Coordinates of C-alpha atoms in Angstrom, one line a residue:
X1 CA -4.2 21.4 -28.7
X2 CA -3.7 20.9 -24.9
X3 CA -6.8 18.6 -24.9
X4 CA -5.3 16.5 -27.7
X5 CA -2.0 16.2 -25.8
X6 CA -3.9 15.3 -22.6
X7 CA -5.8 12.5 -24.4
X8 CA -2.6 11.2 -26.0
X9 CA -1.0 11.2 -22.5
X10 CA -3.8 9.3 -21.0
X11 CA -3.9 6.8 -23.9
X12 CA -0.1 6.2 -23.5
X13 CA -0.5 5.8 -19.8
X14 CA -3.1 3.0 -20.0
X15 CA -2.0 1.3 -23.2
X16 CA 0.0 -1.9 -23.4
X17 CA -1.1 -3.5 -20.2
X18 CA -2.7 -7.0 -20.4
X19 CA -6.4 -7.6 -19.8
X20 CA -5.7 -9.5 -16.6
X21 CA -4.1 -6.3 -15.1
X22 CA -7.3 -4.3 -15.7
X23 CA -9.5 -6.9 -14.0
X24 CA -7.1 -6.9 -11.1
X25 CA -7.3 -3.1 -11.2
X26 CA -11.1 -3.1 -11.3
X27 CA -11.2 -5.4 -8.3
X28 CA -8.9 -3.0 -6.4
X29 CA -11.1 0.0 -7.3
X30 CA -14.3 -1.7 -6.3
X31 CA -12.7 -2.8 -3.0
X32 CA -11.7 0.7 -2.1
X33 CA -15.0 2.1 -3.2
X34 CA -16.5 0.0 -0.6
X35 CA -14.1 0.8 2.3
X36 CA -16.6 2.4 4.5
X37 CA -16.0 0.7 7.9
X38 CA -12.4 2.0 8.4
X39 CA -13.7 5.5 7.9
X40 CA -16.5 5.5 10.5
X41 CA -15.4 2.7 12.9
X42 CA -14.2 5.1 15.7
X43 CA -17.3 7.2 15.4
X44 CA -19.5 4.1 15.4
X45 CA -17.9 2.8 18.5
X46 CA -18.1 6.0 20.5
X47 CA -21.3 7.6 19.3
X48 CA -23.5 4.7 18.2
X49 CA -22.3 2.1 20.7
X50 CA -21.3 4.4 23.5
X51 CA -17.8 3.1 24.1
X52 CA -15.0 5.3 25.3
X53 CA -12.3 6.8 23.0
X54 CA -9.7 4.6 24.8
X55 CA -11.7 1.4 23.8
X56 CA -12.0 2.8 20.2
X57 CA -8.2 3.2 20.0
X58 CA -7.8 -0.3 21.4
X59 CA -10.0 -1.7 18.7
X60 CA -8.1 0.2 16.0
X61 CA -4.8 -1.1 17.4
X62 CA -6.1 -4.6 17.2
X63 CA -7.3 -4.1 13.7
X64 CA -3.8 -3.0 12.8
X65 CA -2.2 -5.9 14.8
X66 CA -4.3 -8.3 12.7
X67 CA -2.7 -6.8 9.5
X68 CA 0.8 -7.3 11.0
X69 CA 0.1 -11.0 11.8
X70 CA -1.4 -11.8 8.4
X71 CA 1.3 -10.1 6.3
X72 CA 3.9 -12.9 6.4
X73 CA 1.3 -15.7 6.4
X74 CA -0.4 -14.3 3.3
X75 CA 3.0 -14.0 1.6
X76 CA 3.7 -17.7 2.3
X77 CA 0.2 -18.7 1.0
X78 CA 0.7 -16.6 -2.1
X79 CA 3.8 -18.6 -3.1
X80 CA 2.5 -22.0 -2.0
X81 CA -1.2 -22.0 -2.9
X82 CA -1.0 -19.4 -5.6
X83 CA -2.0 -15.8 -6.1
X84 CA -5.6 -16.5 -7.0
X85 CA -6.5 -18.9 -4.2
X86 CA -5.0 -16.5 -1.7
X87 CA -6.9 -13.6 -3.1
X88 CA -10.2 -15.5 -3.0
X89 CA -9.6 -16.6 0.6
X90 CA -8.7 -13.1 1.7
X91 CA -11.5 -11.3 0.0
X92 CA -14.2 -13.9 1.0
X93 CA -12.9 -13.8 4.6
X94 CA -12.9 -10.0 4.6
X95 CA -16.5 -9.8 3.4
X96 CA -17.8 -12.3 5.9
X97 CA -15.9 -10.8 8.9
X98 CA -16.9 -7.2 8.0
X99 CA -20.6 -8.3 7.9
X100 CA -20.2 -10.1 11.2
X101 CA -18.6 -7.0 12.9
X102 CA -21.8 -5.1 12.1
X103 CA -23.8 -7.3 14.3
X104 CA -21.4 -7.5 17.3
X105 CA -22.3 -5.5 20.4
X106 CA -20.2 -7.1 23.2
X107 CA -16.8 -5.3 23.6
X108 CA -14.8 -8.5 23.6
X109 CA -16.6 -9.8 20.5
X110 CA -16.1 -6.4 18.7
X111 CA -12.5 -6.4 19.5
X112 CA -12.0 -10.1 18.4
X113 CA -13.8 -9.6 15.1
X114 CA -12.0 -6.3 14.4
X115 CA -8.8 -8.3 14.8
X116 CA -10.1 -10.8 12.2
X117 CA -11.1 -8.1 9.8
X118 CA -7.5 -6.6 10.0
X119 CA -6.1 -10.0 9.3
X120 CA -8.4 -10.8 6.4
X121 CA -8.2 -7.3 4.7
X122 CA -4.4 -7.2 4.8
X123 CA -4.0 -10.7 3.5
X124 CA -4.8 -9.8 -0.1
X125 CA -2.0 -7.2 -0.5
X126 CA 1.0 -9.6 -1.0
X127 CA -1.0 -11.6 -3.5
X128 CA -2.2 -8.5 -5.5
X129 CA 1.3 -7.2 -5.8
X130 CA 2.8 -10.5 -6.7
X131 CA 0.1 -11.1 -9.3
X132 CA 0.7 -7.7 -10.8
X133 CA 4.4 -8.4 -11.1
X134 CA 3.6 -11.7 -12.8
X135 CA 1.3 -10.4 -15.4
X136 CA 2.9 -7.0 -16.3
X137 CA 6.1 -6.7 -18.3
X138 CA 9.1 -5.4 -16.2
X139 CA 9.3 -2.1 -18.1
X140 CA 5.6 -1.4 -17.4
X141 CA 5.6 -2.3 -13.7
X142 CA 6.2 1.2 -12.2
X143 CA 3.3 2.4 -14.5
X144 CA 1.0 -0.5 -13.4
X145 CA 1.8 0.0 -9.6
X146 CA 1.1 3.7 -10.1
X147 CA -2.3 3.0 -11.8
X148 CA -3.1 0.6 -8.9
X149 CA -2.1 3.3 -6.3
X150 CA -4.3 5.8 -8.2
X151 CA -7.3 3.4 -8.1
X152 CA -6.8 2.9 -4.3
X153 CA -6.8 6.6 -3.6
X154 CA -9.7 7.4 -6.0
X155 CA -11.9 4.7 -4.4
X156 CA -10.9 5.8 -0.9
X157 CA -11.8 9.4 -1.6
X158 CA -15.2 8.5 -2.9
X159 CA -15.9 6.0 -0.1
X160 CA -14.8 8.5 2.6
X161 CA -17.2 11.0 1.2
X162 CA -20.0 8.4 1.0
X163 CA -19.3 7.0 4.4
X164 CA -20.9 10.0 6.2
X165 CA -24.1 9.8 4.3
X166 CA -24.3 6.0 4.8
X167 CA -23.6 6.3 8.5
X168 CA -26.3 9.0 8.9
X169 CA -28.8 6.4 7.4
X170 CA -27.6 3.3 9.1
X171 CA -24.2 2.1 10.4
X172 CA -25.2 -1.5 9.7
X173 CA -25.9 -0.7 6.1
X174 CA -22.3 0.5 5.9
X175 CA -21.0 -2.8 7.2
X176 CA -23.2 -4.9 4.8
X177 CA -22.5 -2.7 1.8
X178 CA -18.7 -3.0 2.3
X179 CA -19.1 -6.8 2.8
X180 CA -21.1 -7.1 -0.4
X181 CA -18.6 -5.0 -2.4
X182 CA -15.7 -7.1 -1.1
X183 CA -17.5 -10.3 -2.1
X184 CA -18.1 -8.8 -5.5
X185 CA -14.3 -8.4 -5.8
X186 CA -13.9 -12.0 -5.0
X187 CA -16.5 -12.9 -7.7
X188 CA -14.4 -10.8 -10.2
X189 CA -11.3 -12.6 -9.3
X190 CA -13.0 -16.0 -9.5
X191 CA -14.5 -15.3 -13.0
X192 CA -11.9 -13.2 -14.7
X193 CA -8.4 -13.9 -13.2
X194 CA -6.6 -17.1 -13.8
X195 CA -3.6 -18.2 -11.7
X196 CA -0.5 -16.1 -12.6
X197 CA 2.2 -17.8 -10.6
X198 CA 5.0 -18.6 -13.0
X199 CA 5.5 -22.4 -13.5
X200 CA 9.0 -23.7 -12.8
X201 CA 11.1 -24.2 -15.9
X202 CA 12.0 -27.7 -16.7
X203 CA 15.5 -28.6 -15.6
X204 CA 15.8 -25.4 -13.6
X205 CA 14.9 -26.8 -10.2
X206 CA 18.4 -26.2 -8.9
X207 CA 18.1 -22.5 -10.0
X208 CA 14.8 -21.8 -8.3
X209 CA 14.8 -23.6 -5.0
X210 CA 11.9 -23.2 -2.6
X211 CA 12.4 -20.1 -0.6
X212 CA 11.2 -19.7 3.0
X213 CA 11.0 -16.8 5.3
X214 CA 14.5 -17.4 6.4
X215 CA 15.7 -16.7 2.9
X216 CA 14.0 -13.3 3.0
X217 CA 15.4 -12.5 6.5
X218 CA 19.0 -13.3 5.3
X219 CA 18.6 -11.1 2.2
X220 CA 20.5 -8.1 3.6
X221 CA 19.8 -5.6 0.9
X222 CA 16.2 -6.4 0.7
X223 CA 15.7 -6.3 4.5
X224 CA 17.5 -2.9 4.5
X225 CA 14.9 -1.7 2.0
X226 CA 12.1 -3.1 4.3
X227 CA 13.6 -1.1 7.2
X228 CA 13.7 2.0 5.1
X229 CA 10.2 1.5 4.0
X230 CA 9.1 1.3 7.6
X231 CA 10.7 4.7 8.3
X232 CA 9.1 6.3 5.3
X233 CA 5.7 4.7 6.3
X234 CA 6.1 6.2 9.8
X235 CA 6.3 9.7 8.2
X236 CA 3.3 9.3 6.0
X237 CA 1.3 7.9 8.8
X238 CA 1.5 11.2 10.6
X239 CA -1.0 12.6 8.1
X240 CA -3.7 10.5 9.9
X241 CA -2.4 10.4 13.5
X242 CA 0.0 13.3 14.3
X243 CA -1.5 16.0 12.1
X244 CA -5.1 15.9 13.3
X245 CA -4.0 15.8 16.9
X246 CA -1.6 18.6 16.5
X247 CA -4.1 20.7 14.6
X248 CA -6.6 20.1 17.3
X249 CA -4.2 21.2 20.0
X250 CA -3.3 24.3 18.1
X251 CA -7.0 25.4 18.0
X252 CA -8.0 24.3 14.5
X253 CA -11.5 22.9 13.9
X254 CA -12.0 19.3 12.6
X255 CA -13.2 20.9 9.3
X256 CA -9.9 22.7 8.9
X257 CA -8.1 19.3 9.0
X258 CA -10.6 17.9 6.6
X259 CA -9.9 20.7 4.1
X260 CA -6.1 20.3 4.4
X261 CA -6.0 16.5 4.1
X262 CA -8.5 16.6 1.2
X263 CA -5.8 18.0 -1.0
X264 CA -3.8 14.8 -0.5
X265 CA -6.5 12.7 -2.3
X266 CA -7.2 15.4 -4.9
X267 CA -3.5 15.7 -5.8
X268 CA -3.0 11.9 -6.1
X269 CA -6.1 11.6 -8.4
X270 CA -5.0 14.4 -10.6
X271 CA -1.2 14.0 -10.6
X272 CA -0.4 10.4 -10.1
X273 CA -0.6 9.4 -13.8
X274 CA 1.2 12.4 -15.3
X275 CA 4.0 12.3 -12.6
X276 CA 4.4 8.5 -13.3
X277 CA 5.0 9.2 -16.9
X278 CA 7.8 11.5 -15.9
X279 CA 9.4 9.2 -13.5
X280 CA 8.8 5.6 -14.7
X281 CA 12.2 5.3 -16.6
X282 CA 14.3 7.3 -14.2
X283 CA 16.9 6.2 -11.6
X284 CA 15.0 4.6 -8.7
X285 CA 17.8 5.4 -6.3
X286 CA 17.5 9.2 -7.0
X287 CA 13.7 9.0 -6.9
X288 CA 13.6 7.3 -3.4
X289 CA 16.3 9.6 -1.9
X290 CA 14.5 12.7 -3.1
X291 CA 11.0 11.5 -2.1
X292 CA 12.3 10.6 1.4
X293 CA 13.7 14.0 1.9
X294 CA 10.6 15.8 0.5
X295 CA 8.4 13.7 2.7
X296 CA 10.4 14.3 5.9
X297 CA 10.8 18.0 5.3
X298 CA 7.3 18.4 4.0
X299 CA 6.1 17.2 7.4
X300 CA 8.8 19.1 9.1
X301 CA 7.6 22.4 7.7
X302 CA 4.3 21.9 9.5
X303 CA 6.1 23.3 12.6
X304 CA 6.1 26.7 10.9
X305 CA 2.6 26.6 9.4
X306 CA 0.3 28.7 11.4
X307 CA -2.7 28.8 9.2
X308 CA -4.8 26.3 7.3
X309 CA -3.5 27.6 4.0
X310 CA 0.2 27.0 5.0
X311 CA -0.7 23.6 6.4
X312 CA -2.3 22.8 3.1
X313 CA 0.9 23.8 1.3
X314 CA 2.8 21.2 3.4
X315 CA 0.2 18.6 2.6
X316 CA 0.7 19.3 -1.1
X317 CA 4.5 19.1 -0.6
X318 CA 4.6 15.6 1.1
X319 CA 1.9 14.4 -1.3
X320 CA 4.2 14.8 -4.2
X321 CA 6.7 12.7 -2.3
X322 CA 4.0 10.0 -1.8
X323 CA 3.1 10.1 -5.5
X324 CA 6.8 9.4 -6.4
X325 CA 7.6 7.0 -3.6
X326 CA 4.7 4.6 -3.8
X327 CA 5.2 3.1 -7.3
X328 CA 9.0 3.4 -7.2
X329 CA 9.2 1.6 -3.8
X330 CA 6.9 -1.2 -4.9
X331 CA 8.8 -1.6 -8.2
X332 CA 12.1 -1.9 -6.3
X333 CA 10.6 -4.6 -4.1
X334 CA 9.6 -6.6 -7.1
X335 CA 13.1 -6.1 -8.7
X336 CA 14.8 -7.5 -5.5
X337 CA 12.4 -10.5 -5.2
X338 CA 13.1 -13.8 -6.9
X339 CA 10.1 -14.9 -8.9
X340 CA 9.4 -18.1 -6.9
X341 CA 9.4 -16.1 -3.6
X342 CA 7.5 -13.0 -4.7
X343 CA 4.7 -13.6 -2.2
X344 CA 7.1 -13.9 0.8
X345 CA 9.0 -10.8 -0.3
X346 CA 5.8 -8.9 -0.8
X347 CA 4.5 -10.1 2.6
X348 CA 7.5 -8.8 4.4
X349 CA 7.3 -5.5 2.6
X350 CA 3.6 -5.2 3.5
X351 CA 4.4 -5.9 7.1
X352 CA 6.6 -2.9 7.2
X353 CA 3.7 -0.6 6.5
X354 CA 1.4 -2.6 8.9
X355 CA 3.9 -2.2 11.7
X356 CA 4.3 1.5 11.0
X357 CA 0.5 1.9 11.1
X358 CA 0.6 0.2 14.5
X359 CA 3.5 2.2 15.9
X360 CA 2.9 5.7 14.5
X361 CA -0.1 6.5 16.9
X362 CA 2.0 5.4 19.9
X363 CA 5.0 7.5 18.8
X364 CA 3.1 10.6 17.8
X365 CA 1.0 10.6 20.9
X366 CA 4.0 10.2 23.2
X367 CA 6.1 12.9 21.4
X368 CA 3.2 15.4 21.3
X369 CA 2.2 14.9 25.0
X370 CA 5.8 15.0 26.4
X371 CA 7.7 17.4 24.0
X372 CA 5.1 19.1 21.8
X373 CA 4.0 18.9 18.2
X374 CA 7.1 20.9 16.9
X375 CA 9.3 18.0 18.1
X376 CA 7.2 15.5 16.2
X377 CA 7.7 17.5 12.9
X378 CA 11.4 17.7 13.6
X379 CA 11.4 14.0 14.2
X380 CA 9.8 13.5 10.7
X381 CA 12.6 15.6 9.1
X382 CA 15.3 13.6 10.8
X383 CA 13.6 10.3 9.8
X384 CA 13.3 11.5 6.2
X385 CA 17.0 12.3 6.2
X386 CA 18.0 9.0 7.6
X387 CA 15.8 7.1 5.1
X388 CA 17.3 9.2 2.2
X389 CA 20.9 8.3 3.3
X390 CA 19.8 4.7 3.6
X391 CA 18.4 4.5 0.1
X392 CA 21.6 6.2 -1.2
X393 CA 23.8 3.7 0.5
X394 CA 21.8 0.5 -0.2
X395 CA 21.1 1.2 -3.8
X396 CA 24.7 2.0 -4.8
X397 CA 26.0 -0.5 -7.3
X398 CA 22.5 -2.1 -7.6
X399 CA 23.0 -5.0 -10.1
X400 CA 21.1 -4.8 -13.3
X401 CA 18.1 -7.0 -13.5
X402 CA 19.0 -10.6 -14.3
X403 CA 17.1 -12.2 -17.2
X404 CA 15.7 -15.6 -16.7
X405 CA 13.2 -17.8 -18.6
X406 CA 9.9 -18.6 -16.9
X407 CA 6.7 -20.3 -18.1
X408 CA 3.5 -18.5 -17.1
X409 CA 0.6 -20.7 -16.3
X410 CA -2.0 -21.0 -19.1
X411 CA -4.3 -18.1 -19.6
X412 CA -2.4 -15.5 -17.7
X413 CA -2.0 -13.2 -20.8
X414 CA 1.5 -12.4 -20.0
X415 CA 2.7 -12.4 -23.5
X416 CA 6.2 -13.8 -23.7
X417 CA 7.5 -16.0 -21.2
X418 CA 10.6 -14.0 -20.5
X419 CA 10.9 -11.7 -17.4
X420 CA 13.8 -9.4 -17.2
X421 CA 12.6 -7.4 -14.2
X422 CA 13.7 -9.5 -11.3
X423 CA 17.1 -10.1 -9.7
X424 CA 18.1 -12.5 -7.1
X425 CA 19.7 -10.4 -4.5
X426 CA 22.0 -11.2 -1.5
X427 CA 21.3 -14.7 -0.2
X428 CA 18.0 -15.0 -2.0
X429 CA 19.5 -17.6 -4.4
X430 CA 20.0 -20.0 -1.5
X431 CA 17.5 -22.7 -0.8
X432 CA 15.5 -22.4 2.4
X433 CA 12.5 -24.7 2.9
X434 CA 11.5 -23.3 6.3
X435 CA 8.4 -21.0 6.7

């Protein structure tokens, strides 16, 4: 009986989504399955190439800076050129730049190409999220974003495990294999995914003016959400910067950190789909408030964890917050984005995570060195509380989604031409042709 119920739950979780979504999902999974370079880049630079840890950190920072730079530009391209062309450009550029990085030996060349890889790899995110919002019905979007998040983590878990074996054979093979799999994603997009950008409705030009970056920046409610997203991202980034450093200083072995953090990926793979079934039709305000608190205090409790087992329990706690927060947050961003400016809005949202990834190592290192790791975990609890209060205030009296008519481009498989999952918030209704 439990097996029958589980099969029914899985079927309900994956049913009703258009074929285009599954091709996009497949390209995401293949892309993450091939994400080897980010896993072994620091080891490659220090052990294989003989550079210092400081230089490896600089290269990682430049890679992150590239992602920050490309976020907004990719959002603009997503709206102007379309989702499909932006994805093709981003994936092809990523494949070629990753392959090129494997052949670089001069420190300046490595740093420059790593910056390009960061730009190219991050450029696909606004287009993926905008395309997903285009092709999936509003009531299914949280489920769709959750399935995509699940694919990202499943692929990353497998690629992380495989990276060590590939690196032991040949680092260059890892670079070339990632490049090949990224180009395979571009091929899937080219063959199977038509353009999904909704065509403007006849006679509705005055209702859907061209939106520029100024429009996004003046949208007070949305920019508030972007700021809160940055705070939550700062917390989650401590799993990869603050936690390993703090555990090392406390005398734990690298394998101890590996065991603890492995539970993050395992829990996401096992629980993302069933948890999403539970939360997908619940109040997003409450979900974001609770997940922010659980994330902040989950990391905060690390200050009282003196063993690998207790640290693993804290990892399990904040992982639950991540499982709830990721699809809910992305769904909220889509809801607050006018259809004709989804790329720019998604680009701004993506930038909040890119900036957090850049800032988190600097913040965690400074706090641990000057005050100690316990202060870092207390800082996480405070930031989680601030984010929860922010979501509670910003999302009060959130207007119901505004229905509008849109015509999808031919072949998108979106079913009806009506989207009820987007609202024009704040000043997003105003025309702004800049950016």
